[in-house]
Amino acid sequence: MPRASGPLAEALSRRAVVLDGGLSNQLADQGCDLSGGLWTGRVLAEAPAQVEAAHTAYARAGAEVLITASYQVGYGAFAARGHDRAETTALLHHSVALAARAAEAADHEVWVAASVGPYGAVLADGSEYRGRYGLTVRELAAFHRPRIEALLAAGPDVLAVETVPDAAEAEALVTVLAETGAPAWISYTVAAGRTRAGGPMAEAFALAAASPQVIATGVNCCDPQDVLPALEAAASVTDLPLLAYPNDGSVWDAATGTWARPADPQAPWPTAAWRRAGARLLGGCCRIGPARIARLAAEVAGGATGTA
């Protein structure tokens, strides 16, 4: 069937849409090796069929948006591991093609969102959870521009500009988006009522919402408890559809490469409150698998107002 019947922005004007879950945990559950600094990018390069299988698992769970495996693919990081520029560009293109194949095989319409991870992601040291890299907005734009151009050349439905830690990087990304004219969402990672870099959330959301290319804004890869305050902050400065795809509340320790799990990682999410606050794109990030997405999809499809 056709991948999707129209632009994602049009669907969001009518209803809630379900995102997928964490790609890394699904790949790990499939037995993939994510060690090293390339993370899911390693599997994309070495075992692309596993990436397609992970996308398929989420589509079968009811996800209507599949986010590509390009989050941690950067030209510098891959060059340091022996991939030339043409090879890295081909990997970015392939990430979109793999998600598109899974989308086209689904029994419902599915959009493909090309993941644009933050600068900190390619450093593989947890910097995306701190921000403040010491780079100028111009330098950050120069980093993101070729990745975004390569992803767009592969024909995704939308760009998933995600896990952005601060408004400075968002400013750089908005600059590049304006050059392309491509639709995108911008999603921040937040904690304790502020962006990960410590800035005011409302200011960050306002910056994203001011871009004509941005079709939704919100949060991802944060504790579920941080979602509602962030959505309320976003709703105070924009009427755009909002999005929420948190992790399970675990905290990433970059030094050990492990997650510190919360006391109850399966605690129900107050998705009804998130939707009342304006969330239209709902899904999961790290450590959220197909089973959780299936529950969320059933809730959204049934118009339920409970928890997922």
Coordinates of C-alpha atoms in Angstrom, one line a residue, residues 5-306:
S5 CA -2.0 9.2 2.2
G6 CA -0.8 12.7 2.7
P7 CA 1.6 14.9 4.7
L8 CA 2.0 14.1 8.3
A9 CA 1.1 17.7 9.2
E10 CA -2.3 17.2 7.7
A11 CA -2.9 14.0 9.8
L12 CA -1.9 15.9 12.9
S13 CA -4.5 18.5 12.2
R14 CA -7.1 15.8 12.5
R15 CA -5.9 13.3 15.0
A16 CA -3.2 11.8 17.2
V17 CA -0.5 9.7 15.5
V18 CA 1.5 7.0 17.1
L19 CA 5.3 7.0 16.8
D20 CA 7.6 4.0 17.2
G21 CA 9.8 3.1 20.2
G22 CA 13.5 2.8 20.9
L23 CA 15.4 1.4 17.9
S24 CA 18.5 0.5 20.0
N25 CA 16.7 -1.7 22.5
Q26 CA 14.8 -3.5 19.7
L27 CA 18.0 -4.1 17.9
A28 CA 19.6 -5.4 21.1
D29 CA 16.6 -7.7 21.7
Q30 CA 17.2 -9.0 18.2
G31 CA 20.8 -10.0 19.2
C32 CA 22.6 -7.1 17.5
D33 CA 25.9 -5.7 18.7
L34 CA 25.7 -2.0 19.4
S35 CA 29.1 -1.6 21.1
G36 CA 31.4 1.0 20.0
G37 CA 30.8 4.7 19.2
L38 CA 28.4 4.2 16.2
W39 CA 25.6 2.6 18.2
T40 CA 22.6 1.9 15.9
G41 CA 24.7 3.3 13.1
R42 CA 26.9 0.2 13.4
V43 CA 24.0 -2.1 12.8
L44 CA 22.9 0.1 9.9
A45 CA 26.4 -0.4 8.3
E46 CA 26.9 -4.1 9.2
A47 CA 23.5 -5.7 9.4
P48 CA 20.9 -3.5 7.6
A49 CA 18.3 -6.4 7.5
Q50 CA 18.2 -6.2 11.3
V51 CA 17.3 -2.5 11.1
E52 CA 14.5 -3.3 8.7
A53 CA 13.3 -6.1 11.0
A54 CA 13.2 -3.6 13.9
H55 CA 11.2 -1.1 11.9
T56 CA 8.8 -3.9 10.9
A57 CA 8.3 -4.9 14.6
Y58 CA 7.2 -1.4 15.4
A59 CA 4.9 -1.1 12.4
R60 CA 3.3 -4.4 13.4
A61 CA 2.8 -3.0 16.9
G62 CA 0.8 -0.2 15.4
A63 CA 3.4 2.6 14.9
E64 CA 2.4 5.0 12.2
V65 CA 5.7 6.8 12.1
L66 CA 9.1 5.0 11.7
I67 CA 12.2 6.9 12.7
T68 CA 15.3 6.0 10.7
A69 CA 18.6 4.6 12.1
S70 CA 20.5 7.8 11.2
Y71 CA 20.5 9.3 14.6
Q72 CA 24.2 8.7 15.3
V73 CA 25.5 8.8 11.7
G74 CA 27.9 11.7 11.2
Y75 CA 30.5 12.2 8.6
G76 CA 33.4 12.8 11.0
A77 CA 32.5 9.8 13.3
F78 CA 32.2 7.4 10.4
A79 CA 35.4 8.7 8.7
A80 CA 37.3 8.0 11.9
R81 CA 36.2 4.4 11.5
G82 CA 37.2 4.0 7.9
H83 CA 34.1 5.1 6.0
D84 CA 34.6 7.7 3.3
R85 CA 32.1 10.5 2.6
A86 CA 30.4 8.7 -0.2
E87 CA 29.9 5.6 2.0
T88 CA 28.4 7.7 4.8
T89 CA 26.1 9.4 2.4
A90 CA 25.0 6.0 1.1
L91 CA 24.3 4.8 4.7
L92 CA 22.1 7.9 5.4
H93 CA 20.2 7.1 2.2
H94 CA 19.9 3.5 3.1
S95 CA 18.5 4.3 6.5
V96 CA 15.5 6.0 4.8
A97 CA 15.1 3.1 2.3
L98 CA 15.0 0.5 5.1
A99 CA 12.3 2.4 7.0
A100 CA 10.4 3.0 3.8
R101 CA 10.4 -0.7 2.9
A102 CA 8.9 -1.5 6.4
A103 CA 6.4 1.2 6.0
E104 CA 5.2 0.1 2.6
A105 CA 4.8 -3.5 3.9
A106 CA 2.5 -2.4 6.8
D107 CA -1.2 -2.9 6.7
H108 CA -1.8 0.8 7.7
E109 CA -0.4 4.1 6.5
V110 CA 3.1 4.8 7.9
W111 CA 5.2 7.9 7.6
V112 CA 9.0 7.7 7.5
A113 CA 10.8 10.3 9.7
A114 CA 14.6 10.7 9.0
S115 CA 16.3 11.0 12.4
V116 CA 18.6 14.0 12.8
G117 CA 20.4 13.5 16.1
P118 CA 22.2 16.3 17.9
Y119 CA 25.9 17.1 17.6
G120 CA 26.4 15.4 20.9
A121 CA 25.1 12.1 19.7
V122 CA 28.0 11.5 17.3
L123 CA 30.5 12.1 20.1
A124 CA 29.1 9.0 21.8
D125 CA 29.9 10.4 25.2
G126 CA 26.5 11.4 26.5
S127 CA 27.0 15.1 25.4
E128 CA 23.4 15.3 24.0
Y129 CA 22.3 15.2 27.7
R130 CA 24.4 18.2 28.5
G131 CA 24.6 20.4 25.5
R132 CA 26.8 23.5 25.6
Y133 CA 29.4 21.9 23.2
G134 CA 31.5 25.1 22.9
L135 CA 30.5 25.5 19.3
T136 CA 28.9 28.5 17.7
V137 CA 25.5 28.4 16.0
R138 CA 27.3 28.7 12.6
E139 CA 29.6 25.8 13.4
L140 CA 26.6 23.6 14.5
A141 CA 24.7 24.5 11.3
A142 CA 27.8 23.5 9.3
F143 CA 27.8 20.2 11.0
H144 CA 24.1 19.5 10.5
R145 CA 23.8 20.8 6.9
P146 CA 25.3 17.9 4.9
R147 CA 23.6 15.2 7.0
I148 CA 20.2 16.9 6.5
E149 CA 20.8 17.3 2.8
A150 CA 21.8 13.7 2.4
L151 CA 18.7 12.5 4.3
L152 CA 16.3 14.7 2.3
A153 CA 17.8 13.3 -0.9
A154 CA 16.5 9.9 0.1
G155 CA 12.9 11.1 0.2
P156 CA 11.6 10.8 3.8
D157 CA 8.2 12.2 4.7
V158 CA 9.5 14.4 7.5
L159 CA 12.7 15.1 9.4
A160 CA 12.8 14.0 13.1
V161 CA 15.1 16.6 14.6
E162 CA 15.4 15.0 18.0
T163 CA 17.1 14.9 21.4
V164 CA 18.1 18.6 21.1
P165 CA 19.6 19.7 24.4
D166 CA 19.3 23.5 24.0
A167 CA 18.1 26.4 22.1
A168 CA 21.5 27.2 20.6
E169 CA 21.6 23.9 18.7
A170 CA 17.9 24.4 17.7
E171 CA 18.8 27.8 16.3
A172 CA 21.4 26.1 14.1
L173 CA 19.0 23.5 13.0
V174 CA 16.2 26.0 12.2
T175 CA 18.7 27.8 10.0
V176 CA 19.4 24.7 8.0
L177 CA 15.7 23.8 7.8
A178 CA 14.9 27.2 6.3
E179 CA 17.4 26.6 3.6
T180 CA 15.7 23.3 2.6
G181 CA 12.1 24.1 3.1
A182 CA 11.5 20.5 4.4
P183 CA 8.9 19.7 7.0
A184 CA 10.4 18.7 10.4
W185 CA 9.6 18.3 14.0
I186 CA 12.0 19.6 16.7
S187 CA 12.1 17.6 19.9
Y188 CA 14.1 18.6 23.0
T189 CA 15.4 16.4 25.8
V190 CA 14.6 18.0 29.1
A191 CA 15.0 17.4 32.8
A192 CA 13.7 19.1 36.0
G193 CA 11.7 21.8 34.2
R194 CA 14.6 23.0 31.9
T195 CA 16.4 21.9 28.7
R196 CA 19.3 19.5 29.3
A197 CA 21.6 22.5 28.9
G198 CA 19.7 24.3 31.7
G199 CA 17.8 26.8 29.6
P200 CA 14.2 27.8 29.9
M201 CA 11.9 25.4 28.1
A202 CA 9.4 28.0 26.9
E203 CA 12.1 29.9 25.1
A204 CA 13.3 26.8 23.4
F205 CA 9.9 25.8 22.2
A206 CA 9.1 29.3 21.0
L207 CA 12.3 29.2 18.9
A208 CA 11.3 25.9 17.3
A209 CA 7.7 27.0 16.7
A210 CA 8.8 30.2 14.9
S211 CA 10.2 28.1 12.0
P212 CA 7.7 27.7 9.1
Q213 CA 9.2 24.3 8.5
V214 CA 8.4 22.9 12.0
I215 CA 5.1 20.9 12.1
A216 CA 5.4 19.9 15.7
T217 CA 7.5 20.4 18.8
G218 CA 7.9 18.7 22.1
V219 CA 10.2 16.3 24.0
N220 CA 11.8 12.9 23.7
C221 CA 14.3 10.8 25.6
C222 CA 13.4 12.2 28.9
D223 CA 11.8 10.8 32.1
P224 CA 8.0 10.3 31.6
Q225 CA 7.5 12.5 34.7
D226 CA 9.1 15.5 32.8
V227 CA 6.7 15.3 29.8
L228 CA 3.6 17.1 31.1
P229 CA 5.4 20.2 32.4
A230 CA 7.3 20.4 29.1
L231 CA 4.1 20.1 27.1
E232 CA 2.5 22.8 29.2
A233 CA 5.5 25.1 28.6
A234 CA 5.3 24.4 24.9
A235 CA 1.5 25.1 24.8
S236 CA 2.1 28.4 26.5
V237 CA 4.1 29.7 23.4
T238 CA 2.7 27.8 20.4
D239 CA -0.5 26.3 19.0
L240 CA 1.5 23.7 17.0
P241 CA 0.8 20.0 17.6
L242 CA 3.0 18.8 20.4
L243 CA 4.9 15.5 20.6
A244 CA 6.1 13.3 23.4
Y245 CA 8.2 10.1 23.2
P246 CA 10.0 9.6 26.5
N247 CA 12.3 6.8 27.5
D248 CA 11.4 4.5 30.5
G249 CA 12.9 6.9 33.1
S250 CA 16.3 5.3 33.0
V251 CA 19.4 7.5 33.2
W252 CA 22.3 6.9 30.8
D253 CA 25.8 6.7 32.3
A254 CA 28.2 7.4 29.4
A255 CA 31.2 6.4 31.4
T256 CA 30.0 2.8 31.8
G257 CA 27.8 2.7 28.8
T258 CA 24.9 1.5 30.9
W259 CA 21.4 2.6 31.9
A260 CA 20.4 3.1 35.6
R261 CA 16.9 1.8 35.6
P262 CA 14.0 3.5 37.4
A263 CA 12.2 1.7 40.3
D264 CA 9.2 1.0 38.1
P265 CA 10.1 1.2 34.3
Q266 CA 6.6 -0.1 33.4
A267 CA 4.7 2.5 35.3
P268 CA 1.7 3.7 33.3
W269 CA 2.1 6.9 31.4
P270 CA -0.5 9.6 31.9
T271 CA -1.1 9.9 28.2
A272 CA -4.6 11.3 28.6
A273 CA -3.1 14.3 30.3
W274 CA -0.4 14.6 27.6
R275 CA -3.1 14.6 24.9
R276 CA -5.1 17.2 26.8
A277 CA -2.0 19.4 26.9
G278 CA -1.8 19.2 23.1
A279 CA 0.3 16.1 22.3
R280 CA -0.6 14.7 18.9
L281 CA 2.6 12.6 18.2
L282 CA 3.0 10.0 20.9
G283 CA 5.5 7.2 21.1
G284 CA 8.6 6.0 23.0
C285 CA 12.4 6.5 23.0
C286 CA 15.2 4.4 24.6
R287 CA 14.1 1.2 26.3
I288 CA 10.5 1.4 25.0
G289 CA 9.7 -1.6 22.9
P290 CA 6.9 -2.8 20.6
A291 CA 4.7 -4.1 23.4
R292 CA 4.4 -0.7 24.9
I293 CA 3.8 0.9 21.5
A294 CA 1.1 -1.7 20.9
R295 CA -0.7 -0.6 24.1
L296 CA -0.4 3.0 23.1
A297 CA -1.6 2.4 19.6
A298 CA -4.7 0.5 20.9
E299 CA -5.4 3.4 23.3
V300 CA -5.1 6.0 20.5
A301 CA -7.2 4.0 18.0
G302 CA -9.9 3.4 20.6
G303 CA -10.0 7.1 21.6
A304 CA -9.3 6.0 25.1
T305 CA -8.4 8.5 27.8
G306 CA -6.5 6.2 30.1

